[in-house]
XYZ file of C-alpha atoms in Angstrom:
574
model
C 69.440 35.733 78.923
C 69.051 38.819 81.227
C 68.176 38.608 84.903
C 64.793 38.848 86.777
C 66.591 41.991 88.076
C 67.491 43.269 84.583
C 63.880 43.125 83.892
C 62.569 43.908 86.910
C 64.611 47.753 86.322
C 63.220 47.643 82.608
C 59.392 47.293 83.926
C 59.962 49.804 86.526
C 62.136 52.453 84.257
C 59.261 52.381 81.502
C 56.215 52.858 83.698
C 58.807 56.023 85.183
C 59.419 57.347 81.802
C 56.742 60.530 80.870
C 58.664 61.813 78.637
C 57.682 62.754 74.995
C 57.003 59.875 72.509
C 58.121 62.456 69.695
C 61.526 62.750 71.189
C 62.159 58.749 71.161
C 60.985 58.446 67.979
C 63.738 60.824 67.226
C 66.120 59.222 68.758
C 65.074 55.873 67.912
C 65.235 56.794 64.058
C 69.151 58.441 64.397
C 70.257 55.176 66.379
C 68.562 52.811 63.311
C 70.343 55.235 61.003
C 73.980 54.906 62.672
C 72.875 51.159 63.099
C 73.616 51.430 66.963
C 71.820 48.159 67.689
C 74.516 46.152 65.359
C 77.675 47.793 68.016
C 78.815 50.733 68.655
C 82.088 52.193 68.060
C 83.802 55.361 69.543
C 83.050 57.156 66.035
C 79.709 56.045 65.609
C 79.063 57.117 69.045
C 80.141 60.586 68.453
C 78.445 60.578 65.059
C 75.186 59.484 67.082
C 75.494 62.045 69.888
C 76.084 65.160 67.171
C 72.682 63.736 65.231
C 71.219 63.366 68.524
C 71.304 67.253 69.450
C 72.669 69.937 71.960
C 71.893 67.971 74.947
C 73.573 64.850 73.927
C 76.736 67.031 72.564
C 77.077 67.862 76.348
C 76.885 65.016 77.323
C 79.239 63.803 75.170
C 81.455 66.817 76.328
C 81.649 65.728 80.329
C 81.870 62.213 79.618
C 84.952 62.880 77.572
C 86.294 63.506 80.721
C 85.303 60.483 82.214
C 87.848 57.518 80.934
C 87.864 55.753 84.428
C 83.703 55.095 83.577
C 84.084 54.706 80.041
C 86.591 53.310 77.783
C 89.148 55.441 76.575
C 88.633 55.366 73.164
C 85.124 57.033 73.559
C 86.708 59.479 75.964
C 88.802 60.389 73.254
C 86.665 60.553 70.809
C 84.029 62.655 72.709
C 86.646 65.544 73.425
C 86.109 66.700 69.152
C 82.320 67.307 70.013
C 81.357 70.875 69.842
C 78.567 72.146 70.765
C 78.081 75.526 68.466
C 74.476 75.462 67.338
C 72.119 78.594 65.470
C 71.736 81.000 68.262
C 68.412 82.196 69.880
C 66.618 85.022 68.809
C 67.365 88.365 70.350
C 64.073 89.030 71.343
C 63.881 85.639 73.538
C 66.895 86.672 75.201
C 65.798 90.027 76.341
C 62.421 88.452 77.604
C 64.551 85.916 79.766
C 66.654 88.775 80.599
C 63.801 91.062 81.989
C 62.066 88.415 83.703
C 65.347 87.472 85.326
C 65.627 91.004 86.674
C 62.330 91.475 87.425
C 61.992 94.921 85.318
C 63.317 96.456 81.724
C 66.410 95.582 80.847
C 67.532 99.555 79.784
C 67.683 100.207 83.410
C 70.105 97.907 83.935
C 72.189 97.663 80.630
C 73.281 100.465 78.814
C 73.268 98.816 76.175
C 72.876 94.736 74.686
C 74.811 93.619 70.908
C 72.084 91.923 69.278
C 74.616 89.418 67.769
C 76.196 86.712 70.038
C 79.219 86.057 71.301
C 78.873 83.065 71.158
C 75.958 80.137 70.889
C 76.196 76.922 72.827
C 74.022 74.046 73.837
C 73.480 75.168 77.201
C 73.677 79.021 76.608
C 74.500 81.914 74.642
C 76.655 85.066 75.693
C 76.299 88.641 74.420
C 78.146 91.611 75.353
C 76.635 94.461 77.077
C 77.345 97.801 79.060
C 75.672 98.509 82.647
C 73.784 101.333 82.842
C 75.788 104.264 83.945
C 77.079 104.288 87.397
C 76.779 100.464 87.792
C 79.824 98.169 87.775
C 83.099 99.735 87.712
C 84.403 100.988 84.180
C 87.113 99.305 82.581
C 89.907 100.898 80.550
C 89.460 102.203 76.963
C 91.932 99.823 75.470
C 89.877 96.802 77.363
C 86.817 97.986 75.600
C 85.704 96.014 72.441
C 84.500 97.658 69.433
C 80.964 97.712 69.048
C 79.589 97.019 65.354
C 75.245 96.506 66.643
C 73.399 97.686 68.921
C 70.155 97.333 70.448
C 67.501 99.472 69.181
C 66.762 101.980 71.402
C 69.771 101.793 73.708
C 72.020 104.376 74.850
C 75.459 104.545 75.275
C 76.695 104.803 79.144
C 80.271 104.463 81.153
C 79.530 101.385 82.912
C 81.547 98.673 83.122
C 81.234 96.053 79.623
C 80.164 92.985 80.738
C 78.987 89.342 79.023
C 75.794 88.682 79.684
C 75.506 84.562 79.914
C 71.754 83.451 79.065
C 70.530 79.895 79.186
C 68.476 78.511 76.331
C 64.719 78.391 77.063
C 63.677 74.811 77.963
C 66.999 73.505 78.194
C 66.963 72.295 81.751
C 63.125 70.479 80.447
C 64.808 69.392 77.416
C 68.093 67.967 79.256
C 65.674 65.947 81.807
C 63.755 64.616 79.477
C 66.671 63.240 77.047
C 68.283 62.058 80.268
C 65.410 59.989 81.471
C 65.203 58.674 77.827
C 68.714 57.830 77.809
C 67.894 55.167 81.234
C 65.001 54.031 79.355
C 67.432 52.706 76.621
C 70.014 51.674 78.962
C 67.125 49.698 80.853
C 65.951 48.216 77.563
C 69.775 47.541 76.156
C 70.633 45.431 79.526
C 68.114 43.157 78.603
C 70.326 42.130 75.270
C 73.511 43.296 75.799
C 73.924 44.448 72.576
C 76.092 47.139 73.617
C 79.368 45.289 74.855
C 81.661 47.042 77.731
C 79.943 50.364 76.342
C 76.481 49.512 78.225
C 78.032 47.968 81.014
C 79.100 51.376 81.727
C 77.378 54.052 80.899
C 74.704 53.729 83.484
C 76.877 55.085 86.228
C 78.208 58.034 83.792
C 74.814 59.070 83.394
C 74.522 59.260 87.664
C 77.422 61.690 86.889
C 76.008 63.337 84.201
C 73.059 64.160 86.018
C 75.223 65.866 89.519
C 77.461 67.452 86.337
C 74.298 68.890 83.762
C 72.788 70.195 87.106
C 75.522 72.562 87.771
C 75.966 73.962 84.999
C 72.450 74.756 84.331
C 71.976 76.717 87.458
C 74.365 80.145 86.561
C 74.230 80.478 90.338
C 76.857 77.738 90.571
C 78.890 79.070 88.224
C 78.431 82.549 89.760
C 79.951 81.218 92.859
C 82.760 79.365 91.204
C 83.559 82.764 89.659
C 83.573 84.412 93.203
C 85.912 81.921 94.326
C 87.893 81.246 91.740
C 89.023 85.161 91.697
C 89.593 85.078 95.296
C 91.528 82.158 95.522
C 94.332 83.582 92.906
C 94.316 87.054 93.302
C 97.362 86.851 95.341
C 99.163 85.215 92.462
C 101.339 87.822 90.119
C 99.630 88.010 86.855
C 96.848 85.938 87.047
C 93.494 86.738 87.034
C 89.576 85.880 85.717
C 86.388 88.045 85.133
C 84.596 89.298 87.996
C 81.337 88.709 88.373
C 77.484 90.759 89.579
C 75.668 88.487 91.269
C 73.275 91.371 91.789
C 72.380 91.087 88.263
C 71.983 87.588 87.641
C 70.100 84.564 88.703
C 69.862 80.720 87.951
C 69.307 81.866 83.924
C 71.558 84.821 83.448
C 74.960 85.057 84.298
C 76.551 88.520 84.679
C 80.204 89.082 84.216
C 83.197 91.172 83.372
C 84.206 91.182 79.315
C 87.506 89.816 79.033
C 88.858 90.786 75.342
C 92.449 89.119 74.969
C 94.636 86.721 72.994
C 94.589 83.144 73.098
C 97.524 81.578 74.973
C 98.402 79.631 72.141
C 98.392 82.254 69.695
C 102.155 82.855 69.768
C 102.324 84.998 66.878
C 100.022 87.699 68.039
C 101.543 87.245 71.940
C 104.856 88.179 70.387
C 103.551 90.998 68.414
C 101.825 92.520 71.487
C 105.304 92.088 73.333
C 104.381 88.954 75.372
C 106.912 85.957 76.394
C 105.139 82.525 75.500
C 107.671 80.421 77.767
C 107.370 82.948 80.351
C 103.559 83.104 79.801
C 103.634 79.137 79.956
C 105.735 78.803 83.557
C 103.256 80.932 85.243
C 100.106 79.248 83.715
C 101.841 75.791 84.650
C 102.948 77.558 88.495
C 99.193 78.920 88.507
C 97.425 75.216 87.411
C 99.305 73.433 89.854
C 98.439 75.874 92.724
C 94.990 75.881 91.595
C 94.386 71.820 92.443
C 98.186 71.338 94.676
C 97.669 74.387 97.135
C 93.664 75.668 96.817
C 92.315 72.376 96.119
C 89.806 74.131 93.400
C 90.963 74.421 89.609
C 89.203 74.630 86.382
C 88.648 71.597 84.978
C 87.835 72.790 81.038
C 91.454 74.272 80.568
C 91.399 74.240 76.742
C 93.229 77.293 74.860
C 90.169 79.126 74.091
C 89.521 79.523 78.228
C 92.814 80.944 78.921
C 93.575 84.362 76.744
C 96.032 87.160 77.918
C 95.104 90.557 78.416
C 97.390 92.819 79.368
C 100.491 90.730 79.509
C 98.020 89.088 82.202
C 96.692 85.259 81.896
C 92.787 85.559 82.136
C 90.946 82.184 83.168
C 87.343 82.217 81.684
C 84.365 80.250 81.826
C 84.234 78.671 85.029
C 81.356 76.029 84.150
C 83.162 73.305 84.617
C 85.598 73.201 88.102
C 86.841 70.433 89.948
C 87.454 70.637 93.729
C 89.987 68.410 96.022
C 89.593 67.897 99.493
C 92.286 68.103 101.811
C 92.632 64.704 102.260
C 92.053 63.984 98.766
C 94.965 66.508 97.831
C 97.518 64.689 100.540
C 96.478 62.011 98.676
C 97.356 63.122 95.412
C 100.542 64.418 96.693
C 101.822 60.814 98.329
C 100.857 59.904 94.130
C 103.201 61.789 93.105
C 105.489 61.205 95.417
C 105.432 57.361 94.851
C 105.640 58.030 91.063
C 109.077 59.885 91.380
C 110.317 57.537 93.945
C 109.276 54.376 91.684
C 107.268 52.971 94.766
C 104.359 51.155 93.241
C 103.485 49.789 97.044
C 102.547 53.435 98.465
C 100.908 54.497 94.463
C 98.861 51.182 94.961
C 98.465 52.039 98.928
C 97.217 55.734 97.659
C 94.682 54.878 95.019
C 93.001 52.026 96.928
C 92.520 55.350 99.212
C 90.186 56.927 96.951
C 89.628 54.293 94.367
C 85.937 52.786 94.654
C 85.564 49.419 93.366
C 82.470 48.338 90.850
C 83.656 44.495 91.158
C 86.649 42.248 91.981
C 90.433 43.639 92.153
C 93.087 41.193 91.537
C 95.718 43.167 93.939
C 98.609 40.871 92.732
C 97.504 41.813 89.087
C 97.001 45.699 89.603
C 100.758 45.761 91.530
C 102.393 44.208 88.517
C 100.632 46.515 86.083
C 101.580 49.822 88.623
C 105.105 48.161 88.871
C 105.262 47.810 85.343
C 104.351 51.584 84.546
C 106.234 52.997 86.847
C 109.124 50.798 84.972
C 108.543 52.783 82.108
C 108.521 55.953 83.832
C 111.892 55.400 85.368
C 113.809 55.462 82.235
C 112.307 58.763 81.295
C 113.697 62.091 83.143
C 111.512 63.565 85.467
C 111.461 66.859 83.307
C 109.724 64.672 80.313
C 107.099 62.853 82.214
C 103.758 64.143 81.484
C 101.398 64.408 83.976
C 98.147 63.968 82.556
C 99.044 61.635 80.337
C 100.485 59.292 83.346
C 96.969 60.028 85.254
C 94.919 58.526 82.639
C 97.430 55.468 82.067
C 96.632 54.881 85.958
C 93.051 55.702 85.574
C 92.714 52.849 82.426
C 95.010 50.360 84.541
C 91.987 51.266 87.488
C 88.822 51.044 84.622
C 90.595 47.194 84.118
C 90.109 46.063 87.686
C 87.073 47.350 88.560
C 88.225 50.735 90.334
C 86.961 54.051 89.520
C 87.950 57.146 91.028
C 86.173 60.297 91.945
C 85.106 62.584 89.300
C 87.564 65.144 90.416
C 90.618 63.446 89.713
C 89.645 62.315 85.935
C 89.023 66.035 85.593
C 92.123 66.857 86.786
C 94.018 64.182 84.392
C 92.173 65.379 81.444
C 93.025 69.192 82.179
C 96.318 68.277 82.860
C 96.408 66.538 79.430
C 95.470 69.984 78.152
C 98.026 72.087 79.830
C 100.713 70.291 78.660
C 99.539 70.736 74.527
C 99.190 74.273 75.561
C 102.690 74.013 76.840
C 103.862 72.145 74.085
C 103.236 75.412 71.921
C 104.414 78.143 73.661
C 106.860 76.835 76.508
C 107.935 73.267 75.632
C 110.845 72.971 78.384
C 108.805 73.601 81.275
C 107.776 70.792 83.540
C 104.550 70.436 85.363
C 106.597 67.799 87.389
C 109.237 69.658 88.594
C 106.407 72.256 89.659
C 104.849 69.772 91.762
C 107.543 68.432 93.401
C 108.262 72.012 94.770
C 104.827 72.438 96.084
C 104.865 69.406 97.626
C 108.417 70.050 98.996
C 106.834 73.355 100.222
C 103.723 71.734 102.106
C 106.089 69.165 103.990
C 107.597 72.324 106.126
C 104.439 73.873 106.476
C 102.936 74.403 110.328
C 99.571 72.633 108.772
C 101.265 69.784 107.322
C 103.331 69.239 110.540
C 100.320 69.300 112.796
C 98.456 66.766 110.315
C 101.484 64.437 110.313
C 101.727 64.708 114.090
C 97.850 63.684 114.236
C 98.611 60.566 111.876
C 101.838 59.593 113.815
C 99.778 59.874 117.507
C 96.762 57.827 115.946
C 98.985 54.935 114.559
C 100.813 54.979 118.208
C 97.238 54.688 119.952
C 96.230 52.182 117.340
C 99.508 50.128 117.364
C 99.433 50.524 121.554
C 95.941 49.333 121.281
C 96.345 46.193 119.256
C 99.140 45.399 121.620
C 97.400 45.384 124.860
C 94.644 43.494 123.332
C 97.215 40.581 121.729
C 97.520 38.614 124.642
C 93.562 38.299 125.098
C 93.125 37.312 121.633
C 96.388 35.091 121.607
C 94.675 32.616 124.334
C 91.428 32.949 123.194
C 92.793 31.429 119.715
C 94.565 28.586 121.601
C 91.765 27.792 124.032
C 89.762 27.355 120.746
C 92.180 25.110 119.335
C 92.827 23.132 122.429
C 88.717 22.698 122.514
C 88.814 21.272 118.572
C 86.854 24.601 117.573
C 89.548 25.348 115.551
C 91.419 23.822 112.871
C 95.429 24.803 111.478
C 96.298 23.842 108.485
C 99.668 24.572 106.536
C 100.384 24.580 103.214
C 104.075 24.511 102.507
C 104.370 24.676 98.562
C 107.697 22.955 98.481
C 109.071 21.832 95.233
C 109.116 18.236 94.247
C 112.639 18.214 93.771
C 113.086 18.953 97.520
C 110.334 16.486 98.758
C 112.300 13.684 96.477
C 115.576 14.331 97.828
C 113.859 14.819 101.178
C 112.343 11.474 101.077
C 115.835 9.441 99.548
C 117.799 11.434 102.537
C 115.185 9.945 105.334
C 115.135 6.573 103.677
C 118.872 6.483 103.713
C 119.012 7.506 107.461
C 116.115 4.307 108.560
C 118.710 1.976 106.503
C 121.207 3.161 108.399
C 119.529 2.823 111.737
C 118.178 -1.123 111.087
C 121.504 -1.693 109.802
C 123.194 -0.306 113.802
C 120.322 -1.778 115.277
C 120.909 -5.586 113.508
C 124.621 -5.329 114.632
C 124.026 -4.510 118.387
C 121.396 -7.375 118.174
C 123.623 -9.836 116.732
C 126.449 -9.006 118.644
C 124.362 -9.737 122.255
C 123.070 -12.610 120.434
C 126.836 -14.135 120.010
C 127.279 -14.048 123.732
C 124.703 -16.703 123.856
C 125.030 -20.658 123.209
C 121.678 -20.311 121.091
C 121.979 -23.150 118.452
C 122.429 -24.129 115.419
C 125.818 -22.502 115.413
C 127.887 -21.562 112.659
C 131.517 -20.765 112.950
C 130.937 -20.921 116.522
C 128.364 -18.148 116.130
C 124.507 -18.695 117.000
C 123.191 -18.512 112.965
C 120.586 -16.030 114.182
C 123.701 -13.688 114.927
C 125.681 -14.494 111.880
C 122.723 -13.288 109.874
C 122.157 -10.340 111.456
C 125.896 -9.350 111.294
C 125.997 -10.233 107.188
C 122.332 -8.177 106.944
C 123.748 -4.979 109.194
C 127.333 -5.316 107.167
C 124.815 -5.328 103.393
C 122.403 -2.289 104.945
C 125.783 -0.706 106.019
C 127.479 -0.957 102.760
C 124.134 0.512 101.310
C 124.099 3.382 103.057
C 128.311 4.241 102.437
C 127.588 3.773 98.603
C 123.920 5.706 98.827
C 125.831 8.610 100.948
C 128.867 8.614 98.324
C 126.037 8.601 95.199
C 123.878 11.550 97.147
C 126.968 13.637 97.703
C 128.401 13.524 94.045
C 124.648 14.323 92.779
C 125.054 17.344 94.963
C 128.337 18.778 93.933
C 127.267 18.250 90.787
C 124.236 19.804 90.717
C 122.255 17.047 89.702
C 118.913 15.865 90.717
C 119.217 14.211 93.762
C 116.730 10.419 93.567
């Protein structure tokens, strides 16, 4: 039966809901076709979310990389959604365009290709020129052959760039669907019919909300662009599009064309005279510097965002990032550190750290499972382990006691899962974990890293010199309390029965032994006396106690002699 609360959120999610009775009709009639209401399986989920439209394939897309909120097997499943749907007309685009930049488009762009790039759920991309003397021009062999052009448009030497345009009424349509989809979590609590599945999807759609937000606004991902080239453009090699935030806004999203080959497309790298395993160290040196080092990486590293131009690696579409703060990358680092030294103490000690938990941790169990992976790690070679694959086996070992862990590090496993394929195909002997360990060699002899360690070290000291001044206080406070009966102490030994037996025949064996000395001192002052009756010239009282301490001491010889043989034997002692 659900709770008052369960229906109390149900009441008050309803009355909330103004969204369009069309749309949960719709979505109401796919869920009775897949039969959703029977159980739900990762399949039929994905089935559900395609039927369900654009919005829900996105959804489906980020919570893919979300196995710490759902289970894995959705997470899995998820990641073969794609989102590809019919494009918007051209003549929508250029009226978003325009009223994006506030005037005609022609004196901006040279020229627009009427046909797509490429057409998502969120947006669609078509290549362009600026207008001449905008942008700086890029080299002949860089540009891309045109085959359509807009009517009316003019050919110029400004730089080609991709125009990124948001669907109309996507950010409407994605708020909507979204307050649907807590309508029929609100209504599903109240039956359960969803298993584990409902239980834990309402937080993921917390996330997808933060997530969807982004990546509508282009301004986001303008400034993820910005940064992103910054942040690498010391590294040899490595590069991404540059953007014009002078061009765009929150709907359009201007940026450099980046024409190359796929990473993984080692035929054609070869042809154009390109190493794939040399290709592959730097993209694995470059990933690991992008979330070890900078603390920002792109979290959507699949092979179609990574092409080579120029015997360069270009990242693309920066949508999706994750970021690391500096505490959060220390922390990652001690992870890794207490991976390769099989130290499940300090990888349980660093994921409490950032883990948050949704309900009780058995500590004793999630120690034996960390002991028990790291187990299976240690007969592997370092070179072998794979990273991301190790990240989510700690993330699912988390999702089973309750712990979650911020968004940015399930990113981070799932793009690390990625790399690795991609270095599967074109540079299989090249270890991510050898890469780490170098940058986190490097970090422990920088001046930054010493002056943080020297802050930790100094605020244990003051902590530990604190605690000590303020033991004796709390010492006699505790046995004042005790002394005054506000206190109780209890002890629970847990010995084993065994022990208590033996404990119990040794002590009875020693009070035999005692009466038996104590009768024959008493009988022997007795027999100094003239007490009668007599026997054998011996007061009777006497003579008994000497035959009762001669019986208890014959007892205890043959008890000692029996106790001692048990022993040697190892056999229980009675």
């Amino acid at each position: 039966m659900p709770t008052f609360r369960e229906v109390m959120k149900a009441v008050q999610v309803t009355l909330d809901d103004k969204t369009s009775g069309k749309r949960m009709r719709e979505i109401e009639s796919i869920l009775r076709t897949h039969q959703a209401y029977s159980g739900l399986t990762p399949e039929k989920a994905t089935a559900i979310l395609e039927d369900l439209g654009p919005t829900f394939v996105k959804m489906g897309q980020i919570a893919s990389n979300r196995s710490d909120i759902i289970p894995k097997a959705y997470a899995d499943a998820f990641k073969a959604l794609r989102a590809n749907v019919a494009p918007v007309p051209f003549e929508t685009i250029v009226e978003i365009i325009e009223n994006s930049l506030g005037h005609p488009w022609r004196e901006t762009f040279a020229e627009i290709e009427q046909e797509p790039l490429g057409s998502a759920s969120v947006a669609q991309v078509h290549c362009a020129r600026l207008a001449q003397g905008l942008g700086e021009p890029v080299p002949t062999n860089a540009e891309p052959e045109r085959s359509k052009t807009a009517a009316g448009a003019s050919t110029g030497d400004g730089a080609v760039v991709a125009v990124k345009v948001r669907r109309p009424f996507v950010v409407e349509q994605m708020a909507e669907d979204l307050t649907l989809v807590r309508h029929a979590l609100a209504l599903a609590g109240l039956t359960h019919v969803a298993g584990e599945m409902m239980l834990t999807i309402d937080e993921l759609v917390d996330e997808l909300e933060r997530t969807t937000a982004e990546e509508l606004d282009f301004c986001v991902e303008t400034s993820n662009l910005e940064r992103f080239h910054t942040e690498i453009a010391d590294q040899q090699g490595v590069t991404s599009p540059v953007p014009y935030p002078a061009y765009g806004s929150d709907e359009v999203l201007v940026m450099e064309y980046i024409e190359g080959v796929q990473i993984n497309d080692v035929d054609r790298l070869r042809i154009q005279g390109d190493d794939p395993a040399e290709l592959g160290r730097r993209l694995a040196e470059n990933y690991v510097t992008q979330f070890i080092d900078n603390g920002f990486f792109h979290a959507d590293p699949h092979p179609g965002n990574i092409l080579v131009r120029d015997h360069d690696i270009v990242w693309i579409d920066l949508g999706m990032t994750g970021e690391l703060s500096d505490a959060e990358r220390a922390i990652v680092g001690k992870m890794f550190f207490a991976v390769v030294q099989n130290d499940p103490f300090a990888l349980k000690d660093a994921l409490l750290t950032l883990a948050k938990a949704r309900g009780p941790v058995d500590h004793s169990l999630l120690l034996d499972q960390l002991s028990a992976l790291l187990a299976q790690y240690a007969s592997v070679s370092l070179a072998d382990i794979n990273v991301g694959t190790a990240m989510l086996d700690v993330i699912e070992i988390l999702r089973s006691q309750n712990l979650t862990l911020p968004s940015s590090l399930t990113m981070l496993a799932r793009g690390a899962v990625t790399i690795e394929g991609v270095l599967v195909d074109i540079s299989p002997k090249t270890s991510i974990v050898d890469i780490i360990s170098d940058h986190v060699k490097k970090q422990a002899f920088t001046f930054d890293h010493a002056i943080a360690k020297t802050k930790d070290m100094l605020m244990a000291t003051a902590a530990a010199a604190e605690a000590t001044t303020r033991l004796p206080t709390q010492l006699s406070h505790t046995l004042d309390m005790i002394d005054r009966g506000y206190m109780k102490v209890g002890a629970d030994l847990n010995m084993p029965k065994d022990f208590i037996a033996a404990l119990y025949s040794v002590s009875g064996t020693v009070a035999l032994a005692l009466i038996s000395a104590g009768l024959f001192v008493g009988s022997s002052l007795i027999a100094q006396t003239n007490m009668q009756p007599q026997l054998l010239e011996v007061p009777l009282l006497g003579f008994l106690g000497y035959l009762g301490a001669f019986v208890l001491g014959v007892y205890v010889i043959w008890r000692t002699l029996i106790t001692r043989h048990q022993q040697r034997n190892d056999k229980k002692v009675e």
